[in-house]
Amino acid sequence: MTARATYRLQFHRGFTFADAAAHLDYFKRLGITDIYASPVLRARAGSTHGYDVTDPTMVNPELGGEEGLRDFAGRLHGAGLGLIVDIVPNHMAASPENPWWADVLAYGEDSTYAKFFDIDWRGPDPDLQGKLLLPILGRPYDEALREGDLALDADEAGTVALRYGDHRLPLRGDDPLSPEAAAALTDIPGGLADILERQHYRLAYWREAGARINWRRFFDINELAALRMECAEVFEAAHAKIFELYEAGVIDGLRLDHVDGLTDPAAYCRLLRQRLTEIERRRPWGALLGPAPIYVEKILGARERMPYRWRTDGTTGYEFMNAVSALQHDGKSEADFTALWRELSGRALSFEEEERLARGEMIDGSFAGQFANAVAVMRKLLARLRPDLAASEADCGEVLRVMLQSFPIYRTYATRAGAAKSDVIKLARIKDAARAHIDERLLPLLNALCELLAGRAYGDSGIPDLAVRLQKLSAPLAAKSVEDTAFYRYGRLLSRNDVGFDAARFSGNAQSFHDFCIARAVDFPRALSATATHDHKRGEDVRARLAVLSELPQRWRAEVQSWRGLARQGRFPELDGGDEYQLFQTLLGAWPLELTADDLDGLAAFAARVKQWQTKAMREAKLRSSWANPDAAYEASGAAYIDRALSSPEGAPLRQAVHRFAQEIAPAGALNGLSQALLRCLAPGTPDLYQGCELWDFSLVDPDNRRPVDYATRARALDGTEPSALLAQWRNGRVKQAAIASALAVRRRHGALFADGSYEPVTVLGPRAEALLAFVRRAKGHAAIVIVPRLCAQAVIAAKAPLPAASYWDGTRVQLPEYCAGAHAIDGSHQERLPRQLDVSDLLRAFPAAFFICGIRS
């Protein structure tokens, strides 16, 4: 099957399959062809996201169970829609709710499932030989034992387990205790300690995890255990239900979560494609035809391409989101914003320097144990293969640290067969970057390590063990250092800090966007195009509004200085300059269009959302507070600052100023939002809409971006009105919804053109050439002409609506390719033969963007 337009839904017990089924008519009218569902397999009780899977062999009963899923799929297919589901191959919940994990706790290395998890049963820690570390305690083990935090209890069946808070951990299965024996033993001094000593796991304080953990987690989350998906038995067991559902025609495609966490993503993706292809012929008559689409969640670094050999349809679209965002920022103001950030925050580091610093902190903290083990393996390997280097543990550690700090990508993809050519190139880049940060005497060691890792035939040299360890470390290290640390430390302009973004890159011009789309149309024309996701740091229209600031650097500086002065006059609590500046951006970017400065109830609701964001931002930055060591007093100051700004009489001048400026730039933000939505629908790729974002999306980071969606209102709003007729009431968001529906309707009528058509830049001439992006999609006798505005904030602010005055475009022309000249426009606003040059002032008189289909001369 070929998905034409997907709609991401977040399922949980508050929004089930039955709830979604009630809105299928609306999704279809909007132009959606496929529902793209969050994980549907059984997860921890009450999970709001589904990524903490406890049993991959059954559909989550909280969502409606398998019967509910089959009914939902039947309704979807009856309406002509497909179903793509998110699966989690990298990890499962490390919880007794997970029967596989519980079996490992009960039987240790002898468990049927011991090989399912990436556990080092014979690591360097003498206290963990044959035991699994469980870092779940809220204080040191001896203290928890002494204070009675741990106890034995029996369930109704008489099975004795260890109880710690909400945890009920199984005791070893080959040495069960009766309730009577358990009571007798715990009455003996040291009896409970003796029982715990005999278990296949060792309890520990959660703060010990980074240094001592002997199993691989998802990032640094102690509640999620990584799977050994490279093992054939694990692969089949974890995918059995998914394959069954695909064979039965219930599901039609897959989205793969965090594919870079796998030992060998390429082999995994190829095997998955092979198995789906084998199953495909057994799908029932009437099931959607064609290969199942497979999308992978992968963050691409600068100059990194998605590998063809993985046999997927491409990524989930973070790189598209980054490209559109860069296009909407004015590069001429980069120096102004850099200077303002340094002045206000007192942090002179570039983003690259912030990232390097964060990587070092993560190596010493959350990933200290993994790093130490990799250093030990490296030293042993070099002692055998390069004894001439006489590498000490300290030297190996320093070289490896600098290398990991210098990765421009998440990871390499070496296998036992050696490094691929693309990895050799990446390793050369890593080595060059590392050389600038390493002591000269260690260069031979760095060179030797990179040469070994870049080998094309590892064989049994021991290099594969080190390469795999580094790959399993570098990916989570990158994620935690960039997305979950540096993005919250570096606040130059928050619209350029989001998942998959290159925050060091302030902007991109039209040509860079064209280059991106040309490559995408050739390489992965069916990859997802996203501008909002369940993981975004701020909503797509928050980013679109903040991007406007890049066109108003001096005005923005003046506003910030004024707001700071108003806060001082109002005796606001003290905040670090960087935190205050990021808060100003958040208030401005997320300020709801309908919220006035005197709406006390609305302001209180907004304050609650912003405080939730701020707590997360402070803790992720790890400067004044953190998840591990929250600074309650500083966080309270931040919350009090927000309350004073949005709720108190003293804060009235500040909130009035923020509201006034938000209203002033809101039309320009809306224009960016419309352009962004149309590019998602019409540029190469499969447009993906995140739930609810067809109207204006001013959400913040999760859980704010996962709030309930009012589909009834959205269904009533979609009444077939032309987008241009809704422009005067643009604040209600219907114009965005209508523009999306209109673009998807054109896409549906000309499916082959948008699925397989080429992407060709179109020349724009005249005084406003930089303020337009124009391109053609071409295939089989037809062409789609797309023209969207960019960087015209001043004109939009003057017009007080997301439509510049027609005179703004005077003298600006779009020069069509020769094959379009004289052709007849057959779909869209133009119903006439096309001249070689289009007058933009006429073309964009009623609506700020244009798209239409024309026949072309061969």
mmCIF file of N, CA, C and O in Angstrom, residues 273-311:
data_model
loop_
_atom_site.group_PDB
_atom_site.id
_atom_site.type_symbol
_atom_site.label_atom_id
_atom_site.label_comp_id
_atom_site.label_asym_id
_atom_site.label_seq_id
_atom_site.Cartn_x
_atom_site.Cartn_y
_atom_site.Cartn_z
ATOM 1 N N ARG A 273 11.468 -6.316 6.733
ATOM 2 C CA ARG A 273 10.927 -6.219 5.380
ATOM 3 C C ARG A 273 10.735 -7.602 4.768
ATOM 4 O O ARG A 273 9.701 -7.887 4.150
ATOM 5 N N GLN A 274 11.703 -8.464 4.964
ATOM 6 C CA GLN A 274 11.613 -9.830 4.417
ATOM 7 C C GLN A 274 10.408 -10.568 4.998
ATOM 8 O O GLN A 274 9.639 -11.196 4.258
ATOM 9 N N ARG A 275 10.229 -10.476 6.313
ATOM 10 C CA ARG A 275 9.126 -11.201 6.948
ATOM 11 C C ARG A 275 7.778 -10.635 6.512
ATOM 12 O O ARG A 275 6.819 -11.381 6.275
ATOM 13 N N LEU A 276 7.654 -9.331 6.382
ATOM 14 C CA LEU A 276 6.396 -8.743 5.939
ATOM 15 C C LEU A 276 6.097 -9.126 4.494
ATOM 16 O O LEU A 276 4.931 -9.362 4.122
ATOM 17 N N THR A 277 7.140 -9.204 3.680
ATOM 18 C CA THR A 277 6.959 -9.607 2.282
ATOM 19 C C THR A 277 6.478 -11.048 2.196
ATOM 20 O O THR A 277 5.603 -11.387 1.382
ATOM 21 N N GLU A 278 7.033 -11.918 3.047
ATOM 22 C CA GLU A 278 6.596 -13.320 3.074
ATOM 23 C C GLU A 278 5.133 -13.426 3.500
ATOM 24 O O GLU A 278 4.366 -14.231 2.959
ATOM 25 N N ILE A 279 4.749 -12.617 4.444
ATOM 26 C CA ILE A 279 3.389 -12.665 4.988
ATOM 27 C C ILE A 279 2.386 -12.043 4.027
ATOM 28 O O ILE A 279 1.214 -12.441 3.984
ATOM 29 N N GLU A 280 2.848 -11.101 3.247
ATOM 30 C CA GLU A 280 1.963 -10.300 2.407
ATOM 31 C C GLU A 280 1.049 -11.156 1.535
ATOM 32 O O GLU A 280 -0.149 -10.869 1.390
ATOM 33 N N ARG A 281 1.591 -12.228 0.978
ATOM 34 C CA ARG A 281 0.795 -13.052 0.073
ATOM 35 C C ARG A 281 -0.323 -13.821 0.803
ATOM 36 O O ARG A 281 -1.214 -14.356 0.156
ATOM 37 N N ARG A 282 -0.229 -13.856 2.125
ATOM 38 C CA ARG A 282 -1.252 -14.575 2.897
ATOM 39 C C ARG A 282 -2.327 -13.638 3.454
ATOM 40 O O ARG A 282 -3.233 -14.081 4.158
ATOM 41 N N ARG A 283 -2.212 -12.357 3.159
ATOM 42 C CA ARG A 283 -3.228 -11.414 3.638
ATOM 43 C C ARG A 283 -4.554 -11.663 2.924
ATOM 44 O O ARG A 283 -4.576 -12.119 1.778
ATOM 45 N N PRO A 284 -5.653 -11.398 3.596
ATOM 46 C CA PRO A 284 -6.965 -11.743 3.024
ATOM 47 C C PRO A 284 -7.297 -10.903 1.801
ATOM 48 O O PRO A 284 -6.780 -9.795 1.617
ATOM 49 N N TRP A 285 -8.195 -11.468 0.972
ATOM 50 C CA TRP A 285 -8.678 -10.725 -0.178
ATOM 51 C C TRP A 285 -9.352 -9.446 0.330
ATOM 52 O O TRP A 285 -10.104 -9.457 1.300
ATOM 53 N N GLY A 286 -9.055 -8.352 -0.291
ATOM 54 C CA GLY A 286 -9.632 -7.086 0.143
ATOM 55 C C GLY A 286 -8.716 -6.270 1.021
ATOM 56 O O GLY A 286 -8.968 -5.088 1.254
ATOM 57 N N ALA A 287 -7.643 -6.884 1.553
ATOM 58 C CA ALA A 287 -6.677 -6.122 2.350
ATOM 59 C C ALA A 287 -5.935 -5.161 1.433
ATOM 60 O O ALA A 287 -5.816 -5.385 0.226
ATOM 61 N N LEU A 288 -5.456 -4.072 2.002
ATOM 62 C CA LEU A 288 -4.739 -3.089 1.198
ATOM 63 C C LEU A 288 -3.533 -3.744 0.537
ATOM 64 O O LEU A 288 -2.762 -4.460 1.182
ATOM 65 N N LEU A 289 -3.373 -3.494 -0.744
ATOM 66 C CA LEU A 289 -2.343 -4.167 -1.522
ATOM 67 C C LEU A 289 -1.023 -3.404 -1.490
ATOM 68 O O LEU A 289 -0.975 -2.214 -1.203
ATOM 69 N N GLY A 290 0.025 -4.132 -1.839
ATOM 70 C CA GLY A 290 1.330 -3.514 -1.955
ATOM 71 C C GLY A 290 2.176 -3.702 -0.723
ATOM 72 O O GLY A 290 1.678 -4.112 0.336
ATOM 73 N N PRO A 291 3.477 -3.432 -0.832
ATOM 74 C CA PRO A 291 4.381 -3.589 0.321
ATOM 75 C C PRO A 291 3.962 -2.704 1.478
ATOM 76 O O PRO A 291 3.521 -1.570 1.287
ATOM 77 N N ALA A 292 4.115 -3.224 2.676
ATOM 78 C CA ALA A 292 3.790 -2.440 3.869
ATOM 79 C C ALA A 292 4.775 -1.293 4.012
ATOM 80 O O ALA A 292 5.988 -1.502 3.941
ATOM 81 N N PRO A 293 4.296 -0.078 4.223
ATOM 82 C CA PRO A 293 5.243 1.010 4.491
ATOM 83 C C PRO A 293 5.929 0.787 5.833
ATOM 84 O O PRO A 293 5.299 0.358 6.801
ATOM 85 N N ILE A 294 7.220 1.067 5.877
ATOM 86 C CA ILE A 294 8.002 0.984 7.115
ATOM 87 C C ILE A 294 8.722 2.304 7.286
ATOM 88 O O ILE A 294 9.553 2.697 6.463
ATOM 89 N N TYR A 295 8.374 3.010 8.361
ATOM 90 C CA TYR A 295 9.020 4.288 8.668
ATOM 91 C C TYR A 295 9.848 4.113 9.941
ATOM 92 O O TYR A 295 9.419 3.460 10.888
ATOM 93 N N VAL A 296 11.019 4.711 9.956
ATOM 94 C CA VAL A 296 11.886 4.576 11.119
ATOM 95 C C VAL A 296 12.073 5.912 11.813
ATOM 96 O O VAL A 296 12.262 6.943 11.162
ATOM 97 N N GLU A 297 11.970 5.891 13.131
ATOM 98 C CA GLU A 297 12.284 7.088 13.902
ATOM 99 C C GLU A 297 13.800 7.187 13.993
ATOM 100 O O GLU A 297 14.443 6.416 14.701
ATOM 101 N N LYS A 298 14.348 8.109 13.237
ATOM 102 C CA LYS A 298 15.797 8.289 13.220
ATOM 103 C C LYS A 298 16.124 9.751 13.047
ATOM 104 O O LYS A 298 15.547 10.424 12.187
ATOM 105 N N ILE A 299 17.037 10.222 13.862
ATOM 106 C CA ILE A 299 17.511 11.600 13.749
ATOM 107 C C ILE A 299 18.766 11.608 12.892
ATOM 108 O O ILE A 299 19.751 10.933 13.209
ATOM 109 N N LEU A 300 18.711 12.338 11.803
ATOM 110 C CA LEU A 300 19.838 12.418 10.877
ATOM 111 C C LEU A 300 20.707 13.621 11.226
ATOM 112 O O LEU A 300 20.208 14.729 11.405
ATOM 113 N N GLY A 301 22.008 13.375 11.332
ATOM 114 C CA GLY A 301 22.935 14.465 11.565
ATOM 115 C C GLY A 301 23.174 15.262 10.296
ATOM 116 O O GLY A 301 22.709 14.898 9.207
ATOM 117 N N ALA A 302 23.886 16.365 10.432
ATOM 118 C CA ALA A 302 24.231 17.170 9.263
ATOM 119 C C ALA A 302 24.994 16.298 8.267
ATOM 120 O O ALA A 302 25.914 15.564 8.629
ATOM 121 N N ARG A 303 24.575 16.341 7.016
ATOM 122 C CA ARG A 303 25.186 15.585 5.912
ATOM 123 C C ARG A 303 24.957 14.083 6.009
ATOM 124 O O ARG A 303 25.527 13.315 5.228
ATOM 125 N N GLU A 304 24.139 13.632 6.962
ATOM 126 C CA GLU A 304 23.864 12.203 7.069
ATOM 127 C C GLU A 304 22.629 11.869 6.231
ATOM 128 O O GLU A 304 21.630 12.572 6.269
ATOM 129 N N ARG A 305 22.706 10.780 5.487
ATOM 130 C CA ARG A 305 21.585 10.326 4.667
ATOM 131 C C ARG A 305 21.025 9.028 5.235
ATOM 132 O O ARG A 305 21.766 8.193 5.753
ATOM 133 N N MET A 306 19.742 8.854 5.100
ATOM 134 C CA MET A 306 19.116 7.592 5.463
ATOM 135 C C MET A 306 19.615 6.502 4.510
ATOM 136 O O MET A 306 19.575 6.676 3.289
ATOM 137 N N PRO A 307 20.122 5.375 5.033
ATOM 138 C CA PRO A 307 20.680 4.341 4.151
ATOM 139 C C PRO A 307 19.611 3.614 3.332
ATOM 140 O O PRO A 307 18.578 3.214 3.854
ATOM 141 N N TYR A 308 19.868 3.440 2.030
ATOM 142 C CA TYR A 308 18.951 2.702 1.161
ATOM 143 C C TYR A 308 18.862 1.235 1.573
ATOM 144 O O TYR A 308 17.814 0.605 1.491
ATOM 145 N N ARG A 309 19.984 0.689 1.987
ATOM 146 C CA ARG A 309 20.068 -0.762 2.204
ATOM 147 C C ARG A 309 19.218 -1.235 3.372
ATOM 148 O O ARG A 309 19.068 -2.431 3.564
ATOM 149 N N TRP A 310 18.650 -0.311 4.121
ATOM 150 C CA TRP A 310 17.771 -0.731 5.211
ATOM 151 C C TRP A 310 16.416 -1.193 4.686
ATOM 152 O O TRP A 310 15.645 -1.802 5.404
ATOM 153 N N ARG A 311 16.083 -0.841 3.457
ATOM 154 C CA ARG A 311 14.834 -1.257 2.803
ATOM 155 C C ARG A 311 13.598 -0.726 3.535
ATOM 156 O O ARG A 311 12.614 -1.428 3.727
#
